[in-house]
Amino acid sequence: MKDLILVKRAPFGAMTVDYYGDGRGNFYMTREQIGRALGYSNPQIAIHKIHRRYKARMDEFSLTKMVNGREVFFYSAKGVYEICRHSDMPVADAFYDAVYEVLEGLRMGYLSLKVEKASPLWQATRTGSKEARKAEGDTIARFVKYAQAQGSQNAERYYVNLSRLANEAAGITDRDEAHTSELALLQLSETVIDAALCEGMEAGRHYKDIARAARERVYHLAAIPGLKGGRSA
């Protein structure tokens, strides 16, 4: 099984609930958060009791992983629904409805992307984004040497920082799991970064000014109405 990654955070009452995905269309929540959302004073113990009472079924809809040195229980969508069904807490129905809406949205988004990734348009756009990434990577390598020649002691951080900048502008974390529109914006962002770095180096500007100009151009691009993504707070 692939590692679970945080894919969404959504409010429920006064708390924020985390949803995790395995990259294969399966989504999970932790025992702790389910118990807290339902209002139990001892979340772990309360959900453990429900699990133990219906062990055969709950085992089928749960898994454990070591997180920061401790065992964490995760429940699939069906597991969460089962817990809500057997809970006697007043908010159980409301929590079920809230979770169902989020999980169905995540599931439909996954299925939509799966169909989209099979299309020639997605594949062509992904190929184009890879080519833009390679060109940008070559330029970043030149920029790192340029910054080092000007005295930068941490120039290699630009490999990560500028890549993260493009990802944030497109609103993605995984390039192979992005929609066509996100890939198109990613490609455009990387082209903008590439141009800003090339122009700055050719003009002999200070490396910090060049990096700042690249960030500002991408922020302005992402802020255009109708484009996905935007500047992070």
JSON list of C-alpha atoms in Angstrom, two decimals:
[
{"chain": "A", "resi": 1, "resn": "MET", "atom": "CA", "xyz": [0.00, 0.00, 0.00]},
{"chain": "A", "resi": 2, "resn": "LYS", "atom": "CA", "xyz": [1.24, 3.46, -0.82]},
{"chain": "A", "resi": 3, "resn": "ASP", "atom": "CA", "xyz": [1.83, 5.90, 2.00]},
{"chain": "A", "resi": 4, "resn": "LEU", "atom": "CA", "xyz": [-1.18, 7.95, 2.93]},
{"chain": "A", "resi": 5, "resn": "ILE", "atom": "CA", "xyz": [-0.95, 11.66, 2.23]},
{"chain": "A", "resi": 6, "resn": "LEU", "atom": "CA", "xyz": [-3.06, 14.54, 3.45]},
{"chain": "A", "resi": 7, "resn": "VAL", "atom": "CA", "xyz": [-5.38, 15.47, 0.57]},
{"chain": "A", "resi": 8, "resn": "LYS", "atom": "CA", "xyz": [-7.95, 17.77, 2.15]},
{"chain": "A", "resi": 9, "resn": "ARG", "atom": "CA", "xyz": [-8.86, 19.68, 5.28]},
{"chain": "A", "resi": 10, "resn": "ALA", "atom": "CA", "xyz": [-12.48, 20.58, 5.90]},
{"chain": "A", "resi": 11, "resn": "PRO", "atom": "CA", "xyz": [-14.26, 22.24, 8.82]},
{"chain": "A", "resi": 12, "resn": "PHE", "atom": "CA", "xyz": [-16.74, 20.47, 11.05]},
{"chain": "A", "resi": 13, "resn": "GLY", "atom": "CA", "xyz": [-18.11, 22.53, 13.88]},
{"chain": "A", "resi": 14, "resn": "ALA", "atom": "CA", "xyz": [-15.21, 24.24, 15.65]},
{"chain": "A", "resi": 15, "resn": "MET", "atom": "CA", "xyz": [-12.56, 21.81, 14.40]},
{"chain": "A", "resi": 16, "resn": "THR", "atom": "CA", "xyz": [-10.79, 21.06, 11.15]},
{"chain": "A", "resi": 17, "resn": "VAL", "atom": "CA", "xyz": [-10.89, 17.47, 9.94]},
{"chain": "A", "resi": 18, "resn": "ASP", "atom": "CA", "xyz": [-8.08, 15.91, 7.91]},
{"chain": "A", "resi": 19, "resn": "TYR", "atom": "CA", "xyz": [-8.69, 13.51, 5.02]},
{"chain": "A", "resi": 20, "resn": "TYR", "atom": "CA", "xyz": [-5.96, 11.23, 3.70]},
{"chain": "A", "resi": 21, "resn": "GLY", "atom": "CA", "xyz": [-5.63, 9.43, 0.37]},
{"chain": "A", "resi": 22, "resn": "ASP", "atom": "CA", "xyz": [-3.56, 6.51, -0.92]},
{"chain": "A", "resi": 23, "resn": "GLY", "atom": "CA", "xyz": [-3.38, 7.71, -4.52]},
{"chain": "A", "resi": 24, "resn": "ARG", "atom": "CA", "xyz": [-5.70, 4.92, -5.69]},
{"chain": "A", "resi": 25, "resn": "GLY", "atom": "CA", "xyz": [-9.05, 6.51, -4.96]},
{"chain": "A", "resi": 26, "resn": "ASN", "atom": "CA", "xyz": [-9.27, 5.36, -1.33]},
{"chain": "A", "resi": 27, "resn": "PHE", "atom": "CA", "xyz": [-9.63, 7.96, 1.42]},
{"chain": "A", "resi": 28, "resn": "TYR", "atom": "CA", "xyz": [-9.22, 7.73, 5.17]},
{"chain": "A", "resi": 29, "resn": "MET", "atom": "CA", "xyz": [-9.65, 9.52, 8.49]},
{"chain": "A", "resi": 30, "resn": "THR", "atom": "CA", "xyz": [-7.90, 8.88, 11.79]},
{"chain": "A", "resi": 31, "resn": "ARG", "atom": "CA", "xyz": [-9.57, 7.30, 14.81]},
{"chain": "A", "resi": 32, "resn": "GLU", "atom": "CA", "xyz": [-8.59, 10.30, 16.93]},
{"chain": "A", "resi": 33, "resn": "GLN", "atom": "CA", "xyz": [-10.23, 12.87, 14.66]},
{"chain": "A", "resi": 34, "resn": "ILE", "atom": "CA", "xyz": [-13.38, 10.81, 14.16]},
{"chain": "A", "resi": 35, "resn": "GLY", "atom": "CA", "xyz": [-13.79, 10.53, 17.92]},
{"chain": "A", "resi": 36, "resn": "ARG", "atom": "CA", "xyz": [-13.12, 14.22, 18.50]},
{"chain": "A", "resi": 37, "resn": "ALA", "atom": "CA", "xyz": [-15.55, 15.26, 15.76]},
{"chain": "A", "resi": 38, "resn": "LEU", "atom": "CA", "xyz": [-18.26, 13.08, 17.29]},
{"chain": "A", "resi": 39, "resn": "GLY", "atom": "CA", "xyz": [-17.72, 14.80, 20.63]},
{"chain": "A", "resi": 40, "resn": "TYR", "atom": "CA", "xyz": [-16.33, 11.97, 22.77]},
{"chain": "A", "resi": 41, "resn": "SER", "atom": "CA", "xyz": [-14.36, 13.05, 25.83]},
{"chain": "A", "resi": 42, "resn": "ASN", "atom": "CA", "xyz": [-11.93, 10.14, 25.21]},
{"chain": "A", "resi": 43, "resn": "PRO", "atom": "CA", "xyz": [-11.91, 9.85, 21.41]},
{"chain": "A", "resi": 44, "resn": "GLN", "atom": "CA", "xyz": [-9.45, 6.98, 21.08]},
{"chain": "A", "resi": 45, "resn": "ILE", "atom": "CA", "xyz": [-11.13, 4.84, 23.73]},
{"chain": "A", "resi": 46, "resn": "ALA", "atom": "CA", "xyz": [-14.66, 5.51, 22.45]},
{"chain": "A", "resi": 47, "resn": "ILE", "atom": "CA", "xyz": [-13.87, 4.55, 18.85]},
{"chain": "A", "resi": 48, "resn": "HIS", "atom": "CA", "xyz": [-11.84, 1.56, 20.05]},
{"chain": "A", "resi": 49, "resn": "LYS", "atom": "CA", "xyz": [-14.94, 0.28, 21.87]},
{"chain": "A", "resi": 50, "resn": "ILE", "atom": "CA", "xyz": [-17.06, 0.58, 18.73]},
{"chain": "A", "resi": 51, "resn": "HIS", "atom": "CA", "xyz": [-14.33, -1.15, 16.73]},
{"chain": "A", "resi": 52, "resn": "ARG", "atom": "CA", "xyz": [-14.07, -3.97, 19.26]},
{"chain": "A", "resi": 53, "resn": "ARG", "atom": "CA", "xyz": [-17.84, -4.44, 19.36]},
{"chain": "A", "resi": 54, "resn": "TYR", "atom": "CA", "xyz": [-18.01, -4.89, 15.58]},
{"chain": "A", "resi": 55, "resn": "LYS", "atom": "CA", "xyz": [-14.47, -6.14, 15.10]},
{"chain": "A", "resi": 56, "resn": "ALA", "atom": "CA", "xyz": [-14.94, -8.44, 12.11]},
{"chain": "A", "resi": 57, "resn": "ARG", "atom": "CA", "xyz": [-16.49, -5.66, 10.05]},
{"chain": "A", "resi": 58, "resn": "MET", "atom": "CA", "xyz": [-14.37, -2.78, 11.35]},
{"chain": "A", "resi": 59, "resn": "ASP", "atom": "CA", "xyz": [-11.12, -4.65, 10.71]},
{"chain": "A", "resi": 60, "resn": "GLU", "atom": "CA", "xyz": [-12.11, -4.79, 7.04]},
{"chain": "A", "resi": 61, "resn": "PHE", "atom": "CA", "xyz": [-12.46, -1.01, 6.89]},
{"chain": "A", "resi": 62, "resn": "SER", "atom": "CA", "xyz": [-9.39, 0.04, 8.85]},
{"chain": "A", "resi": 63, "resn": "LEU", "atom": "CA", "xyz": [-5.62, -0.05, 8.78]},
{"chain": "A", "resi": 64, "resn": "THR", "atom": "CA", "xyz": [-2.77, 1.04, 11.02]},
{"chain": "A", "resi": 65, "resn": "LYS", "atom": "CA", "xyz": [0.40, 2.94, 10.23]},
{"chain": "A", "resi": 66, "resn": "MET", "atom": "CA", "xyz": [3.30, 4.13, 12.32]},
{"chain": "A", "resi": 67, "resn": "VAL", "atom": "CA", "xyz": [3.33, 7.92, 12.46]},
{"chain": "A", "resi": 68, "resn": "ASN", "atom": "CA", "xyz": [6.09, 9.67, 14.38]},
{"chain": "A", "resi": 69, "resn": "GLY", "atom": "CA", "xyz": [6.82, 6.50, 16.28]},
{"chain": "A", "resi": 70, "resn": "ARG", "atom": "CA", "xyz": [3.27, 5.66, 17.32]},
{"chain": "A", "resi": 71, "resn": "GLU", "atom": "CA", "xyz": [0.55, 3.44, 15.90]},
{"chain": "A", "resi": 72, "resn": "VAL", "atom": "CA", "xyz": [-2.28, 5.39, 14.28]},
{"chain": "A", "resi": 73, "resn": "PHE", "atom": "CA", "xyz": [-5.61, 3.86, 13.23]},
{"chain": "A", "resi": 74, "resn": "PHE", "atom": "CA", "xyz": [-7.10, 4.99, 9.93]},
{"chain": "A", "resi": 75, "resn": "TYR", "atom": "CA", "xyz": [-10.63, 4.23, 8.76]},
{"chain": "A", "resi": 76, "resn": "SER", "atom": "CA", "xyz": [-11.83, 4.12, 5.17]},
{"chain": "A", "resi": 77, "resn": "ALA", "atom": "CA", "xyz": [-15.03, 5.84, 4.08]},
{"chain": "A", "resi": 78, "resn": "LYS", "atom": "CA", "xyz": [-17.07, 2.73, 4.92]},
{"chain": "A", "resi": 79, "resn": "GLY", "atom": "CA", "xyz": [-15.36, 2.51, 8.28]},
{"chain": "A", "resi": 80, "resn": "VAL", "atom": "CA", "xyz": [-16.27, 6.10, 9.11]},
{"chain": "A", "resi": 81, "resn": "TYR", "atom": "CA", "xyz": [-19.87, 5.50, 8.08]},
{"chain": "A", "resi": 82, "resn": "GLU", "atom": "CA", "xyz": [-20.03, 2.36, 10.24]},
{"chain": "A", "resi": 83, "resn": "ILE", "atom": "CA", "xyz": [-18.72, 4.29, 13.25]},
{"chain": "A", "resi": 84, "resn": "CYS", "atom": "CA", "xyz": [-21.32, 7.00, 12.74]},
{"chain": "A", "resi": 85, "resn": "ARG", "atom": "CA", "xyz": [-24.05, 4.38, 12.40]},
{"chain": "A", "resi": 86, "resn": "HIS", "atom": "CA", "xyz": [-23.15, 2.78, 15.72]},
{"chain": "A", "resi": 87, "resn": "SER", "atom": "CA", "xyz": [-22.39, 6.00, 17.60]},
{"chain": "A", "resi": 88, "resn": "ASP", "atom": "CA", "xyz": [-24.99, 7.37, 20.01]},
{"chain": "A", "resi": 89, "resn": "MET", "atom": "CA", "xyz": [-23.53, 10.89, 20.00]},
{"chain": "A", "resi": 90, "resn": "PRO", "atom": "CA", "xyz": [-25.96, 13.71, 19.06]},
{"chain": "A", "resi": 91, "resn": "VAL", "atom": "CA", "xyz": [-23.79, 14.93, 16.17]},
{"chain": "A", "resi": 92, "resn": "ALA", "atom": "CA", "xyz": [-23.36, 11.52, 14.56]},
{"chain": "A", "resi": 93, "resn": "ASP", "atom": "CA", "xyz": [-25.87, 12.16, 11.76]},
{"chain": "A", "resi": 94, "resn": "ALA", "atom": "CA", "xyz": [-24.51, 15.63, 11.05]},
{"chain": "A", "resi": 95, "resn": "PHE", "atom": "CA", "xyz": [-20.95, 14.29, 10.98]},
{"chain": "A", "resi": 96, "resn": "TYR", "atom": "CA", "xyz": [-21.99, 11.46, 8.65]},
{"chain": "A", "resi": 97, "resn": "ASP", "atom": "CA", "xyz": [-23.54, 13.98, 6.24]},
{"chain": "A", "resi": 98, "resn": "ALA", "atom": "CA", "xyz": [-20.48, 16.26, 6.32]},
{"chain": "A", "resi": 99, "resn": "VAL", "atom": "CA", "xyz": [-18.04, 13.41, 5.80]},
{"chain": "A", "resi": 100, "resn": "TYR", "atom": "CA", "xyz": [-20.12, 11.86, 3.03]},
{"chain": "A", "resi": 101, "resn": "GLU", "atom": "CA", "xyz": [-20.12, 15.12, 1.09]},
{"chain": "A", "resi": 102, "resn": "VAL", "atom": "CA", "xyz": [-16.34, 15.51, 1.35]},
{"chain": "A", "resi": 103, "resn": "LEU", "atom": "CA", "xyz": [-15.47, 11.88, 0.64]},
{"chain": "A", "resi": 104, "resn": "GLU", "atom": "CA", "xyz": [-17.83, 11.66, -2.33]},
{"chain": "A", "resi": 105, "resn": "GLY", "atom": "CA", "xyz": [-16.28, 14.84, -3.70]},
{"chain": "A", "resi": 106, "resn": "LEU", "atom": "CA", "xyz": [-12.80, 13.35, -3.34]},
{"chain": "A", "resi": 107, "resn": "ARG", "atom": "CA", "xyz": [-13.89, 10.06, -4.93]},
{"chain": "A", "resi": 108, "resn": "MET", "atom": "CA", "xyz": [-15.55, 11.76, -7.90]},
{"chain": "A", "resi": 109, "resn": "GLY", "atom": "CA", "xyz": [-12.52, 13.99, -8.35]},
{"chain": "A", "resi": 110, "resn": "TYR", "atom": "CA", "xyz": [-10.27, 10.93, -8.44]},
{"chain": "A", "resi": 111, "resn": "LEU", "atom": "CA", "xyz": [-12.47, 9.16, -11.00]},
{"chain": "A", "resi": 112, "resn": "SER", "atom": "CA", "xyz": [-12.67, 12.31, -13.12]},
{"chain": "A", "resi": 113, "resn": "LEU", "atom": "CA", "xyz": [-8.89, 12.65, -13.12]},
{"chain": "A", "resi": 114, "resn": "LYS", "atom": "CA", "xyz": [-8.44, 8.98, -13.99]},
{"chain": "A", "resi": 115, "resn": "VAL", "atom": "CA", "xyz": [-10.60, 9.43, -17.10]},
{"chain": "A", "resi": 116, "resn": "GLU", "atom": "CA", "xyz": [-8.88, 12.72, -17.93]},
{"chain": "A", "resi": 117, "resn": "LYS", "atom": "CA", "xyz": [-5.39, 11.20, -17.70]},
{"chain": "A", "resi": 118, "resn": "ALA", "atom": "CA", "xyz": [-6.33, 8.71, -20.43]},
{"chain": "A", "resi": 119, "resn": "SER", "atom": "CA", "xyz": [-7.06, 11.52, -22.88]},
{"chain": "A", "resi": 120, "resn": "PRO", "atom": "CA", "xyz": [-4.59, 12.63, -25.58]},
{"chain": "A", "resi": 121, "resn": "LEU", "atom": "CA", "xyz": [-4.95, 16.23, -24.35]},
{"chain": "A", "resi": 122, "resn": "TRP", "atom": "CA", "xyz": [-3.79, 15.38, -20.81]},
{"chain": "A", "resi": 123, "resn": "GLN", "atom": "CA", "xyz": [-0.90, 13.30, -22.11]},
{"chain": "A", "resi": 124, "resn": "ALA", "atom": "CA", "xyz": [0.22, 16.03, -24.50]},
{"chain": "A", "resi": 125, "resn": "THR", "atom": "CA", "xyz": [-0.03, 18.66, -21.77]},
{"chain": "A", "resi": 126, "resn": "ARG", "atom": "CA", "xyz": [1.95, 16.50, -19.35]},
{"chain": "A", "resi": 127, "resn": "THR", "atom": "CA", "xyz": [4.65, 16.01, -22.00]},
{"chain": "A", "resi": 128, "resn": "GLY", "atom": "CA", "xyz": [4.76, 19.76, -22.55]},
{"chain": "A", "resi": 129, "resn": "SER", "atom": "CA", "xyz": [5.07, 20.41, -18.82]},
{"chain": "A", "resi": 130, "resn": "LYS", "atom": "CA", "xyz": [7.99, 17.95, -18.61]},
{"chain": "A", "resi": 131, "resn": "GLU", "atom": "CA", "xyz": [9.76, 19.77, -21.43]},
{"chain": "A", "resi": 132, "resn": "ALA", "atom": "CA", "xyz": [9.17, 23.12, -19.73]},
{"chain": "A", "resi": 133, "resn": "ARG", "atom": "CA", "xyz": [10.46, 21.65, -16.47]},
{"chain": "A", "resi": 134, "resn": "LYS", "atom": "CA", "xyz": [13.65, 20.43, -18.15]},
{"chain": "A", "resi": 135, "resn": "ALA", "atom": "CA", "xyz": [14.29, 23.84, -19.71]},
{"chain": "A", "resi": 136, "resn": "GLU", "atom": "CA", "xyz": [13.60, 25.55, -16.40]},
{"chain": "A", "resi": 137, "resn": "GLY", "atom": "CA", "xyz": [15.85, 23.06, -14.58]},
{"chain": "A", "resi": 138, "resn": "ASP", "atom": "CA", "xyz": [18.75, 23.83, -16.91]},
{"chain": "A", "resi": 139, "resn": "THR", "atom": "CA", "xyz": [18.23, 27.55, -16.34]},
{"chain": "A", "resi": 140, "resn": "ILE", "atom": "CA", "xyz": [18.02, 27.12, -12.57]},
{"chain": "A", "resi": 141, "resn": "ALA", "atom": "CA", "xyz": [21.33, 25.23, -12.67]},
{"chain": "A", "resi": 142, "resn": "ARG", "atom": "CA", "xyz": [22.92, 28.21, -14.46]},
{"chain": "A", "resi": 143, "resn": "PHE", "atom": "CA", "xyz": [21.26, 30.58, -12.00]},
{"chain": "A", "resi": 144, "resn": "VAL", "atom": "CA", "xyz": [22.65, 28.65, -9.02]},
{"chain": "A", "resi": 145, "resn": "LYS", "atom": "CA", "xyz": [26.20, 29.03, -10.37]},
{"chain": "A", "resi": 146, "resn": "TYR", "atom": "CA", "xyz": [25.46, 32.70, -11.12]},
{"chain": "A", "resi": 147, "resn": "ALA", "atom": "CA", "xyz": [24.31, 33.29, -7.52]},
{"chain": "A", "resi": 148, "resn": "GLN", "atom": "CA", "xyz": [27.30, 31.44, -6.12]},
{"chain": "A", "resi": 149, "resn": "ALA", "atom": "CA", "xyz": [29.63, 33.61, -8.19]},
{"chain": "A", "resi": 150, "resn": "GLN", "atom": "CA", "xyz": [28.00, 36.63, -6.54]},
{"chain": "A", "resi": 151, "resn": "GLY", "atom": "CA", "xyz": [28.68, 35.20, -3.08]},
{"chain": "A", "resi": 152, "resn": "SER", "atom": "CA", "xyz": [25.54, 33.23, -2.26]},
{"chain": "A", "resi": 153, "resn": "GLN", "atom": "CA", "xyz": [26.19, 30.50, 0.31]},
{"chain": "A", "resi": 154, "resn": "ASN", "atom": "CA", "xyz": [22.81, 28.81, -0.11]},
{"chain": "A", "resi": 155, "resn": "ALA", "atom": "CA", "xyz": [22.20, 29.08, -3.84]},
{"chain": "A", "resi": 156, "resn": "GLU", "atom": "CA", "xyz": [21.23, 25.41, -4.21]},
{"chain": "A", "resi": 157, "resn": "ARG", "atom": "CA", "xyz": [18.01, 26.12, -2.30]},
{"chain": "A", "resi": 158, "resn": "TYR", "atom": "CA", "xyz": [16.69, 27.70, -5.50]},
{"chain": "A", "resi": 159, "resn": "TYR", "atom": "CA", "xyz": [16.22, 24.23, -7.00]},
{"chain": "A", "resi": 160, "resn": "VAL", "atom": "CA", "xyz": [13.56, 23.51, -4.39]},
{"chain": "A", "resi": 161, "resn": "ASN", "atom": "CA", "xyz": [12.21, 27.03, -3.88]},
{"chain": "A", "resi": 162, "resn": "LEU", "atom": "CA", "xyz": [11.56, 27.79, -7.53]},
{"chain": "A", "resi": 163, "resn": "SER", "atom": "CA", "xyz": [10.02, 24.37, -8.17]},
{"chain": "A", "resi": 164, "resn": "ARG", "atom": "CA", "xyz": [7.72, 24.88, -5.17]},
{"chain": "A", "resi": 165, "resn": "LEU", "atom": "CA", "xyz": [6.82, 28.32, -6.50]},
{"chain": "A", "resi": 166, "resn": "ALA", "atom": "CA", "xyz": [5.58, 26.85, -9.79]},
{"chain": "A", "resi": 167, "resn": "ASN", "atom": "CA", "xyz": [3.66, 24.08, -8.00]},
{"chain": "A", "resi": 168, "resn": "GLU", "atom": "CA", "xyz": [1.95, 26.55, -5.67]},
{"chain": "A", "resi": 169, "resn": "ALA", "atom": "CA", "xyz": [0.96, 28.79, -8.57]},
{"chain": "A", "resi": 170, "resn": "ALA", "atom": "CA", "xyz": [-0.70, 25.81, -10.27]},
{"chain": "A", "resi": 171, "resn": "GLY", "atom": "CA", "xyz": [-2.25, 24.62, -7.01]},
{"chain": "A", "resi": 172, "resn": "ILE", "atom": "CA", "xyz": [-0.71, 21.14, -7.17]},
{"chain": "A", "resi": 173, "resn": "THR", "atom": "CA", "xyz": [1.50, 18.89, -5.06]},
{"chain": "A", "resi": 174, "resn": "ASP", "atom": "CA", "xyz": [1.88, 15.95, -7.44]},
{"chain": "A", "resi": 175, "resn": "ARG", "atom": "CA", "xyz": [2.48, 16.69, -11.11]},
{"chain": "A", "resi": 176, "resn": "ASP", "atom": "CA", "xyz": [1.36, 13.24, -12.21]},
{"chain": "A", "resi": 177, "resn": "GLU", "atom": "CA", "xyz": [-1.96, 13.69, -10.38]},
{"chain": "A", "resi": 178, "resn": "ALA", "atom": "CA", "xyz": [-2.81, 17.14, -11.75]},
{"chain": "A", "resi": 179, "resn": "HIS", "atom": "CA", "xyz": [-5.66, 18.09, -14.07]},
{"chain": "A", "resi": 180, "resn": "THR", "atom": "CA", "xyz": [-4.98, 19.37, -17.57]},
{"chain": "A", "resi": 181, "resn": "SER", "atom": "CA", "xyz": [-5.73, 22.99, -16.61]},
{"chain": "A", "resi": 182, "resn": "GLU", "atom": "CA", "xyz": [-3.32, 22.73, -13.66]},
{"chain": "A", "resi": 183, "resn": "LEU", "atom": "CA", "xyz": [-0.59, 21.26, -15.86]},
{"chain": "A", "resi": 184, "resn": "ALA", "atom": "CA", "xyz": [-1.08, 24.07, -18.38]},
{"chain": "A", "resi": 185, "resn": "LEU", "atom": "CA", "xyz": [-0.70, 26.69, -15.63]},
{"chain": "A", "resi": 186, "resn": "LEU", "atom": "CA", "xyz": [2.32, 24.81, -14.26]},
{"chain": "A", "resi": 187, "resn": "GLN", "atom": "CA", "xyz": [3.96, 24.86, -17.68]},
{"chain": "A", "resi": 188, "resn": "LEU", "atom": "CA", "xyz": [3.24, 28.58, -18.05]},
{"chain": "A", "resi": 189, "resn": "SER", "atom": "CA", "xyz": [4.61, 29.31, -14.57]},
{"chain": "A", "resi": 190, "resn": "GLU", "atom": "CA", "xyz": [7.83, 27.45, -15.29]},
{"chain": "A", "resi": 191, "resn": "THR", "atom": "CA", "xyz": [8.21, 29.28, -18.59]},
{"chain": "A", "resi": 192, "resn": "VAL", "atom": "CA", "xyz": [7.75, 32.60, -16.75]},
{"chain": "A", "resi": 193, "resn": "ILE", "atom": "CA", "xyz": [10.39, 31.62, -14.17]},
{"chain": "A", "resi": 194, "resn": "ASP", "atom": "CA", "xyz": [12.78, 30.54, -16.91]},
{"chain": "A", "resi": 195, "resn": "ALA", "atom": "CA", "xyz": [12.37, 33.84, -18.74]},
{"chain": "A", "resi": 196, "resn": "ALA", "atom": "CA", "xyz": [12.82, 35.93, -15.57]},
{"chain": "A", "resi": 197, "resn": "LEU", "atom": "CA", "xyz": [16.03, 34.14, -14.66]},
{"chain": "A", "resi": 198, "resn": "CYS", "atom": "CA", "xyz": [17.47, 34.37, -18.19]},
{"chain": "A", "resi": 199, "resn": "GLU", "atom": "CA", "xyz": [16.64, 38.05, -18.55]},
{"chain": "A", "resi": 200, "resn": "GLY", "atom": "CA", "xyz": [18.08, 38.90, -15.14]},
{"chain": "A", "resi": 201, "resn": "MET", "atom": "CA", "xyz": [21.34, 37.04, -15.71]},
{"chain": "A", "resi": 202, "resn": "GLU", "atom": "CA", "xyz": [21.79, 38.58, -19.16]},
{"chain": "A", "resi": 203, "resn": "ALA", "atom": "CA", "xyz": [21.30, 42.03, -17.62]},
{"chain": "A", "resi": 204, "resn": "GLY", "atom": "CA", "xyz": [23.84, 41.28, -14.88]},
{"chain": "A", "resi": 205, "resn": "ARG", "atom": "CA", "xyz": [21.41, 41.95, -12.03]},
{"chain": "A", "resi": 206, "resn": "HIS", "atom": "CA", "xyz": [21.97, 40.81, -8.47]},
{"chain": "A", "resi": 207, "resn": "TYR", "atom": "CA", "xyz": [20.76, 37.25, -7.93]},
{"chain": "A", "resi": 208, "resn": "LYS", "atom": "CA", "xyz": [18.36, 38.25, -5.13]},
{"chain": "A", "resi": 209, "resn": "ASP", "atom": "CA", "xyz": [16.68, 40.81, -7.40]},
{"chain": "A", "resi": 210, "resn": "ILE", "atom": "CA", "xyz": [16.36, 38.20, -10.13]},
{"chain": "A", "resi": 211, "resn": "ALA", "atom": "CA", "xyz": [14.75, 35.68, -7.78]},
{"chain": "A", "resi": 212, "resn": "ARG", "atom": "CA", "xyz": [12.40, 38.36, -6.46]},
{"chain": "A", "resi": 213, "resn": "ALA", "atom": "CA", "xyz": [11.37, 39.31, -9.99]},
{"chain": "A", "resi": 214, "resn": "ALA", "atom": "CA", "xyz": [10.64, 35.66, -10.83]},
{"chain": "A", "resi": 215, "resn": "ARG", "atom": "CA", "xyz": [8.43, 35.31, -7.75]},
{"chain": "A", "resi": 216, "resn": "GLU", "atom": "CA", "xyz": [6.51, 38.50, -8.49]},
{"chain": "A", "resi": 217, "resn": "ARG", "atom": "CA", "xyz": [5.85, 37.49, -12.09]},
{"chain": "A", "resi": 218, "resn": "VAL", "atom": "CA", "xyz": [4.49, 34.11, -11.02]},
{"chain": "A", "resi": 219, "resn": "TYR", "atom": "CA", "xyz": [2.34, 35.69, -8.29]},
{"chain": "A", "resi": 220, "resn": "HIS", "atom": "CA", "xyz": [0.88, 38.10, -10.84]},
{"chain": "A", "resi": 221, "resn": "LEU", "atom": "CA", "xyz": [0.25, 35.24, -13.26]},
{"chain": "A", "resi": 222, "resn": "ALA", "atom": "CA", "xyz": [-1.53, 33.12, -10.66]},
{"chain": "A", "resi": 223, "resn": "ALA", "atom": "CA", "xyz": [-3.65, 36.09, -9.58]},
{"chain": "A", "resi": 224, "resn": "ILE", "atom": "CA", "xyz": [-5.23, 36.49, -13.02]},
{"chain": "A", "resi": 225, "resn": "PRO", "atom": "CA", "xyz": [-8.99, 35.82, -12.70]},
{"chain": "A", "resi": 226, "resn": "GLY", "atom": "CA", "xyz": [-9.97, 32.43, -14.09]},
{"chain": "A", "resi": 227, "resn": "LEU", "atom": "CA", "xyz": [-6.60, 30.80, -13.52]},
{"chain": "A", "resi": 228, "resn": "LYS", "atom": "CA", "xyz": [-6.35, 28.12, -10.85]},
{"chain": "A", "resi": 229, "resn": "GLY", "atom": "CA", "xyz": [-4.01, 28.73, -7.93]},
{"chain": "A", "resi": 230, "resn": "GLY", "atom": "CA", "xyz": [-2.82, 31.85, -6.27]},
{"chain": "A", "resi": 231, "resn": "ARG", "atom": "CA", "xyz": [-0.31, 33.31, -3.89]},
{"chain": "A", "resi": 232, "resn": "SER", "atom": "CA", "xyz": [0.11, 31.53, -0.60]},
{"chain": "A", "resi": 233, "resn": "ALA", "atom": "CA", "xyz": [-0.43, 33.53, 2.54]}
]
